[in-house]
Amino acid sequence: MTDLSPLPGPASVAVAALDGRFFRPPLPDGYVLRPRLCERLSAGLGGRLLLVSAPAGFGKSSLAVEFCQSLPAHWQSLWLGLSPRDNDPGRFLERLLEGLQDYFPQLGSRALGLLKMRQRHQPFAFEEWLDGLLDELALHLQTTAPLLLVLDDYHLAQGPVLDRCLQFFLNHLPDGLVVMVTSRQRPDWHLARLRLSRQLLELHEQDLRLTHDEAAALLDRHSSSLRGEALENLILRSEGWVAGLRFWLLAQSEAESDSVLPHALNGGEGLIRDYLLEEVIDCLPAEVQAFLFETASQERFCSELCDAVREAHDSAEILRFLLAHQVFLVPLDEHGHWYRYHHLFSDLLRSRAVAQAMVPTATLHLRACRWFNAQGLLDEAVEQALRAGHLDVAANLVQNLSEEQLLAEQNVGMLLRWKMDLPDSLLISTPRLIVLYSWALGLACQLDAAEELVSHLSRFLPAPSATAQKSMLAQWLALSGIIARGRGQRELTLTYCGEALESLPAKRYGQRLMCLSTLSNLAIADGDLWRARRLNRESLELAQRVGNPLFEALAHYDRARVLQARGEILRALEEVHEGLGRLRGLSAQRLYAVRARLTLYEGFLLAMRLQPQAAKVRLQAGLGEARACRDISVLIGHCVIARLDGASGEFAKAFAELAEAERLMHIWDVPPIYYLAMITLVKCELWLAQGRTDLAEAWLVRLGQTYTGDRAAAPPEFHPQLPLHVELQQALLDVTQGKLMLAEGRLSVLHENGQQTGRQLLSVMALTQKVALLLVAGREPEARKTLSLALEAAAGGVLQPFDGLVKEHSDWLRGQLQASPTLAGPQLLEHLPVTALRVTVECGATEQLSSRELAVLRLIAQGCSNQEISEQLFISLHTVKTHASHINSKLGVGRRTQAVARAKSLGVLS
């Protein structure tokens, strides 16, 4: 393998060099050790073969050197670096035997003589010769001092005869000898038997890719000046390719100043280009090189697509060749159907494709467009038409996209990308294009652009028929309703969406569902949860009738939001899981905004259940897909993460999260009415936690002026209850400023509002704040009564509003929960600081009941069955039985009734 370091290796490295022919090279300067891979290789020392195969520049030889240096003290190693001359089996075996003789001087003197006497043009019985040598070698080898034979760069010597020779060698390997092979291509050996008997350990390209931490360490060791996003982009683009990063470092060291520092990896430039040409491309057959250049323009490909692009029928065979020879192919599925090239390799291919390809690149893209369209992959067909420069073809293809597909997937980022390439004259050339792009702009919250585009529908009125006229007007009404909701215009939203539902034809079910969803959201904002439920039910029934899983998932998402407003957090989680379940049959490679929303909302609900770590995992997963779809639901993710960070005291991270949300909204050109209030409200919460009451007070006043009163704007779509939450924060501010009576009045009004409208979550939030206020005021009896109301209202599973009491009044809260068990009590007890609850068993030993075991014991005392305990504590039946067994053991009893009696006698249960 080529040494990528411009400097010699460290002199301190111990090199096991028998002589110049068996020299093991030193590790490159600044090499980052990879103990995780050495551990895996060590696990294979009990077998026969360690096979490390990967493309050029992935650090195979360096890993082998590191592994040899890390071998246990009783191991020996023999390094054999191969070259094309070793393709002759006689020369290879002669070198091998000479190396072995340095360890075993008496080995094979007669065998070596036979090799030296042979004539290269005459046949030689290698198997018979090897059989005798291996029998003799077995007498010299000792299992207490085993030998590792390293065959480095086997691909340089590989050939049919040598493959057969090594296959025989491996099949008859004596105990005490293990072979390690590094190669750019998989040897043509039959390895199934070794795999089945666990005698083979393999490392491939995916294993050898540098991890993020390893890549960062490599760059840091060479004093790379990159930081932040530039560093992340460099690591991401390298895809773990060691050579790419070392070439970048070399270019950095040769740069005269930071102004000319290469901040990105590009395979079509400089050292990387020369390396890939010399080490990879120029070594391939001419027909394979032609294949590479003809397919370089494709972001992903399969053999059928390659055949269509090349107008050939041998693509599957060439792909098998590329896989066997490890030519920078990256698999995109588990079935070996779709692939792409490594980014840096594709850079080089594309930079040279124009000069090398016989067919113009535009023609190749057009052929790919036809193939994707024939497969029903419309989005990729459009992309190919745009890249071919055929805008009219792209526009015609876009018209084949139905409004229902667009509204179901809501991947508006894709449509808006296409819009940038299509001239305005094409966009307004047909009613279908106008409607499609108006919906895309509306969903992207670009309201002015959407309204301007939809106004062009008037050019096509009157329509050719009364039916077409009615349909076009109904679509205009639906679009206008969505735009009005985005602007916070409540009455216009009700008018437009209501009239659209009356006039939309049955086939426009996607637009009908969007109107129902919009009206349901507005009903939540109005506090009319019964109307919201009715609209949800109508949406779900319609989605189920048309059999569209994406719309069904959207209906479940809307239902979850209503349940959350009612405080039914556990049922809301069930709805989210049901919605995600409807999407399981869809491609994991495609992006869906509704899946992103459900994932984000699951994270939000987990946060409401006081599960911050699990919440963050789901929020980050949802954020990735939402950003790719350009879906404004990213606001939910960033705001909830900011609140979680604030709750743990990480205020800098919290504000950075909100800043990222604002940055995205600016980039996406989203009107402030969509996001500013949501982000500002979270900032107020953070400011209050920091004691910055002046900032919180100023902005809460402005929010109150905007969203309360006779001329109040409708709250934003993703926070329909925002005005009530402004009041909750205002009450918290009042407490901070010592205005306890004013705060108590606000909280009482909010509680009554929640009770009257069925918004139990609002009631819980108001009541828990009131409990804290009463405790601060020394009104403990009233606090007990208020806590009882809050626990009753929290029966739906919400725990987050109690977080303040858990942190500030944990002992008092524990006492209240133990004195009067409720449904939410055992779950809250788990979040209280751990206290030492010990019971003494008869044998005199002291055991400790965990909070979970105590919760199970309390429900056992109430006469609950295992199934009922499972449902109330939200744990599996098996876990309940395990806890019950532990309780019996710790209390020194054998049955449930005895456990309850014993616990009561010890004062553990009242």
PDB file of N, CA, C and O in Angstrom, residues 431-466:
ATOM      1  N   PRO A 431     -53.175  25.280 -15.632  1.00  0.00           N
ATOM      2  CA  PRO A 431     -53.794  25.330 -14.294  1.00  0.00           C
ATOM      3  C   PRO A 431     -53.184  24.315 -13.330  1.00  0.00           C
ATOM      4  O   PRO A 431     -53.042  24.603 -12.143  1.00  0.00           O
ATOM      5  N   ARG A 432     -52.816  23.142 -13.841  1.00  0.00           N
ATOM      6  CA  ARG A 432     -52.274  22.108 -12.949  1.00  0.00           C
ATOM      7  C   ARG A 432     -50.959  22.560 -12.318  1.00  0.00           C
ATOM      8  O   ARG A 432     -50.719  22.364 -11.131  1.00  0.00           O
ATOM      9  N   LEU A 433     -50.070  23.143 -13.142  1.00  0.00           N
ATOM     10  CA  LEU A 433     -48.802  23.621 -12.587  1.00  0.00           C
ATOM     11  C   LEU A 433     -49.031  24.743 -11.581  1.00  0.00           C
ATOM     12  O   LEU A 433     -48.360  24.820 -10.547  1.00  0.00           O
ATOM     13  N   ILE A 434     -49.986  25.611 -11.869  1.00  0.00           N
ATOM     14  CA  ILE A 434     -50.287  26.704 -10.938  1.00  0.00           C
ATOM     15  C   ILE A 434     -50.772  26.146  -9.606  1.00  0.00           C
ATOM     16  O   ILE A 434     -50.309  26.559  -8.529  1.00  0.00           O
ATOM     17  N   VAL A 435     -51.703  25.198  -9.656  1.00  0.00           N
ATOM     18  CA  VAL A 435     -52.254  24.632  -8.418  1.00  0.00           C
ATOM     19  C   VAL A 435     -51.171  23.883  -7.639  1.00  0.00           C
ATOM     20  O   VAL A 435     -51.028  24.048  -6.416  1.00  0.00           O
ATOM     21  N   LEU A 436     -50.392  23.067  -8.334  1.00  0.00           N
ATOM     22  CA  LEU A 436     -49.343  22.292  -7.663  1.00  0.00           C
ATOM     23  C   LEU A 436     -48.355  23.203  -6.943  1.00  0.00           C
ATOM     24  O   LEU A 436     -48.047  23.011  -5.760  1.00  0.00           O
ATOM     25  N   TYR A 437     -47.873  24.205  -7.662  1.00  0.00           N
ATOM     26  CA  TYR A 437     -46.865  25.050  -7.050  1.00  0.00           C
ATOM     27  C   TYR A 437     -47.455  26.017  -6.034  1.00  0.00           C
ATOM     28  O   TYR A 437     -46.776  26.429  -5.082  1.00  0.00           O
ATOM     29  N   SER A 438     -48.721  26.354  -6.176  1.00  0.00           N
ATOM     30  CA  SER A 438     -49.360  27.168  -5.142  1.00  0.00           C
ATOM     31  C   SER A 438     -49.457  26.382  -3.837  1.00  0.00           C
ATOM     32  O   SER A 438     -49.212  26.921  -2.746  1.00  0.00           O
ATOM     33  N   TRP A 439     -49.795  25.091  -3.953  1.00  0.00           N
ATOM     34  CA  TRP A 439     -49.840  24.249  -2.752  1.00  0.00           C
ATOM     35  C   TRP A 439     -48.449  24.109  -2.144  1.00  0.00           C
ATOM     36  O   TRP A 439     -48.282  24.182  -0.919  1.00  0.00           O
ATOM     37  N   ALA A 440     -47.455  23.901  -2.999  1.00  0.00           N
ATOM     38  CA  ALA A 440     -46.088  23.762  -2.486  1.00  0.00           C
ATOM     39  C   ALA A 440     -45.656  25.018  -1.734  1.00  0.00           C
ATOM     40  O   ALA A 440     -45.091  24.946  -0.638  1.00  0.00           O
ATOM     41  N   LEU A 441     -45.942  26.187  -2.305  1.00  0.00           N
ATOM     42  CA  LEU A 441     -45.576  27.439  -1.649  1.00  0.00           C
ATOM     43  C   LEU A 441     -46.377  27.647  -0.373  1.00  0.00           C
ATOM     44  O   LEU A 441     -45.857  28.144   0.632  1.00  0.00           O
ATOM     45  N   GLY A 442     -47.653  27.266  -0.396  1.00  0.00           N
ATOM     46  CA  GLY A 442     -48.473  27.397   0.809  1.00  0.00           C
ATOM     47  C   GLY A 442     -47.973  26.516   1.935  1.00  0.00           C
ATOM     48  O   GLY A 442     -47.869  26.944   3.084  1.00  0.00           O
ATOM     49  N   LEU A 443     -47.643  25.264   1.614  1.00  0.00           N
ATOM     50  CA  LEU A 443     -47.126  24.349   2.626  1.00  0.00           C
ATOM     51  C   LEU A 443     -45.765  24.797   3.138  1.00  0.00           C
ATOM     52  O   LEU A 443     -45.397  24.513   4.278  1.00  0.00           O
ATOM     53  N   ALA A 444     -45.000  25.496   2.271  1.00  0.00           N
ATOM     54  CA  ALA A 444     -43.692  26.013   2.673  1.00  0.00           C
ATOM     55  C   ALA A 444     -43.811  27.341   3.406  1.00  0.00           C
ATOM     56  O   ALA A 444     -42.793  27.948   3.759  1.00  0.00           O
ATOM     57  N   CYS A 445     -45.045  27.812   3.619  1.00  0.00           N
ATOM     58  CA  CYS A 445     -45.312  29.063   4.345  1.00  0.00           C
ATOM     59  C   CYS A 445     -44.846  30.301   3.586  1.00  0.00           C
ATOM     60  O   CYS A 445     -44.680  31.369   4.197  1.00  0.00           O
ATOM     61  N   GLN A 446     -44.637  30.181   2.299  1.00  0.00           N
ATOM     62  CA  GLN A 446     -44.324  31.362   1.486  1.00  0.00           C
ATOM     63  C   GLN A 446     -45.655  31.902   0.960  1.00  0.00           C
ATOM     64  O   GLN A 446     -46.044  31.697  -0.197  1.00  0.00           O
ATOM     65  N   LEU A 447     -46.355  32.595   1.850  1.00  0.00           N
ATOM     66  CA  LEU A 447     -47.762  32.923   1.627  1.00  0.00           C
ATOM     67  C   LEU A 447     -47.964  33.934   0.508  1.00  0.00           C
ATOM     68  O   LEU A 447     -48.886  33.786  -0.310  1.00  0.00           O
ATOM     69  N   ASP A 448     -47.138  34.973   0.467  1.00  0.00           N
ATOM     70  CA  ASP A 448     -47.298  35.987  -0.584  1.00  0.00           C
ATOM     71  C   ASP A 448     -47.074  35.371  -1.964  1.00  0.00           C
ATOM     72  O   ASP A 448     -47.834  35.641  -2.905  1.00  0.00           O
ATOM     73  N   ALA A 449     -46.033  34.550  -2.087  1.00  0.00           N
ATOM     74  CA  ALA A 449     -45.744  33.917  -3.375  1.00  0.00           C
ATOM     75  C   ALA A 449     -46.862  32.973  -3.773  1.00  0.00           C
ATOM     76  O   ALA A 449     -47.249  32.898  -4.949  1.00  0.00           O
ATOM     77  N   ALA A 450     -47.411  32.237  -2.785  1.00  0.00           N
ATOM     78  CA  ALA A 450     -48.510  31.320  -3.083  1.00  0.00           C
ATOM     79  C   ALA A 450     -49.738  32.079  -3.557  1.00  0.00           C
ATOM     80  O   ALA A 450     -50.404  31.688  -4.528  1.00  0.00           O
ATOM     81  N   GLU A 451     -50.054  33.171  -2.875  1.00  0.00           N
ATOM     82  CA  GLU A 451     -51.237  33.965  -3.246  1.00  0.00           C
ATOM     83  C   GLU A 451     -51.071  34.579  -4.630  1.00  0.00           C
ATOM     84  O   GLU A 451     -52.014  34.607  -5.432  1.00  0.00           O
ATOM     85  N   GLU A 452     -49.872  35.057  -4.920  1.00  0.00           N
ATOM     86  CA  GLU A 452     -49.627  35.649  -6.233  1.00  0.00           C
ATOM     87  C   GLU A 452     -49.766  34.610  -7.335  1.00  0.00           C
ATOM     88  O   GLU A 452     -50.365  34.859  -8.381  1.00  0.00           O
ATOM     89  N   LEU A 453     -49.221  33.398  -7.090  1.00  0.00           N
ATOM     90  CA  LEU A 453     -49.277  32.367  -8.124  1.00  0.00           C
ATOM     91  C   LEU A 453     -50.706  31.879  -8.346  1.00  0.00           C
ATOM     92  O   LEU A 453     -51.144  31.719  -9.496  1.00  0.00           O
ATOM     93  N   VAL A 454     -51.457  31.665  -7.255  1.00  0.00           N
ATOM     94  CA  VAL A 454     -52.808  31.139  -7.414  1.00  0.00           C
ATOM     95  C   VAL A 454     -53.720  32.156  -8.104  1.00  0.00           C
ATOM     96  O   VAL A 454     -54.733  31.787  -8.731  1.00  0.00           O
ATOM     97  N   SER A 455     -53.365  33.441  -8.045  1.00  0.00           N
ATOM     98  CA  SER A 455     -54.175  34.458  -8.724  1.00  0.00           C
ATOM     99  C   SER A 455     -54.165  34.262 -10.239  1.00  0.00           C
ATOM    100  O   SER A 455     -55.078  34.722 -10.942  1.00  0.00           O
ATOM    101  N   HIS A 456     -53.136  33.577 -10.758  1.00  0.00           N
ATOM    102  CA  HIS A 456     -53.048  33.338 -12.199  1.00  0.00           C
ATOM    103  C   HIS A 456     -54.100  32.342 -12.691  1.00  0.00           C
ATOM    104  O   HIS A 456     -54.277  32.192 -13.909  1.00  0.00           O
ATOM    105  N   LEU A 457     -54.787  31.669 -11.765  1.00  0.00           N
ATOM    106  CA  LEU A 457     -55.861  30.765 -12.197  1.00  0.00           C
ATOM    107  C   LEU A 457     -56.961  31.532 -12.922  1.00  0.00           C
ATOM    108  O   LEU A 457     -57.674  30.963 -13.766  1.00  0.00           O
ATOM    109  N   SER A 458     -57.117  32.806 -12.622  1.00  0.00           N
ATOM    110  CA  SER A 458     -58.183  33.599 -13.264  1.00  0.00           C
ATOM    111  C   SER A 458     -57.986  33.675 -14.773  1.00  0.00           C
ATOM    112  O   SER A 458     -58.954  33.882 -15.520  1.00  0.00           O
ATOM    113  N   ARG A 459     -56.755  33.496 -15.248  1.00  0.00           N
ATOM    114  CA  ARG A 459     -56.499  33.544 -16.702  1.00  0.00           C
ATOM    115  C   ARG A 459     -57.171  32.383 -17.426  1.00  0.00           C
ATOM    116  O   ARG A 459     -57.377  32.428 -18.633  1.00  0.00           O
ATOM    117  N   PHE A 460     -57.512  31.322 -16.680  1.00  0.00           N
ATOM    118  CA  PHE A 460     -58.090  30.132 -17.300  1.00  0.00           C
ATOM    119  C   PHE A 460     -59.594  30.036 -17.040  1.00  0.00           C
ATOM    120  O   PHE A 460     -60.201  28.973 -17.227  1.00  0.00           O
ATOM    121  N   LEU A 461     -60.169  31.141 -16.572  1.00  0.00           N
ATOM    122  CA  LEU A 461     -61.615  31.193 -16.369  1.00  0.00           C
ATOM    123  C   LEU A 461     -62.244  32.049 -17.465  1.00  0.00           C
ATOM    124  O   LEU A 461     -61.669  33.066 -17.886  1.00  0.00           O
ATOM    125  N   PRO A 462     -63.438  31.721 -17.944  1.00  0.00           N
ATOM    126  CA  PRO A 462     -64.207  30.528 -17.561  1.00  0.00           C
ATOM    127  C   PRO A 462     -63.575  29.251 -18.110  1.00  0.00           C
ATOM    128  O   PRO A 462     -62.956  29.251 -19.163  1.00  0.00           O
ATOM    129  N   ALA A 463     -63.749  28.180 -17.358  1.00  0.00           N
ATOM    130  CA  ALA A 463     -63.207  26.880 -17.743  1.00  0.00           C
ATOM    131  C   ALA A 463     -64.049  26.283 -18.862  1.00  0.00           C
ATOM    132  O   ALA A 463     -65.188  26.726 -19.115  1.00  0.00           O
ATOM    133  N   PRO A 464     -63.529  25.274 -19.592  1.00  0.00           N
ATOM    134  CA  PRO A 464     -64.248  24.673 -20.721  1.00  0.00           C
ATOM    135  C   PRO A 464     -65.598  24.074 -20.351  1.00  0.00           C
ATOM    136  O   PRO A 464     -66.481  23.967 -21.188  1.00  0.00           O
ATOM    137  N   SER A 465     -65.788  23.682 -19.088  1.00  0.00           N
ATOM    138  CA  SER A 465     -67.062  23.069 -18.685  1.00  0.00           C
ATOM    139  C   SER A 465     -67.423  23.548 -17.284  1.00  0.00           C
ATOM    140  O   SER A 465     -66.571  24.041 -16.526  1.00  0.00           O
ATOM    141  N   ALA A 466     -68.707  23.359 -16.940  1.00  0.00           N
ATOM    142  CA  ALA A 466     -69.170  23.768 -15.609  1.00  0.00           C
ATOM    143  C   ALA A 466     -68.483  22.968 -14.513  1.00  0.00           C
ATOM    144  O   ALA A 466     -68.151  23.499 -13.442  1.00  0.00           O
TER     145      ALA A 466
END
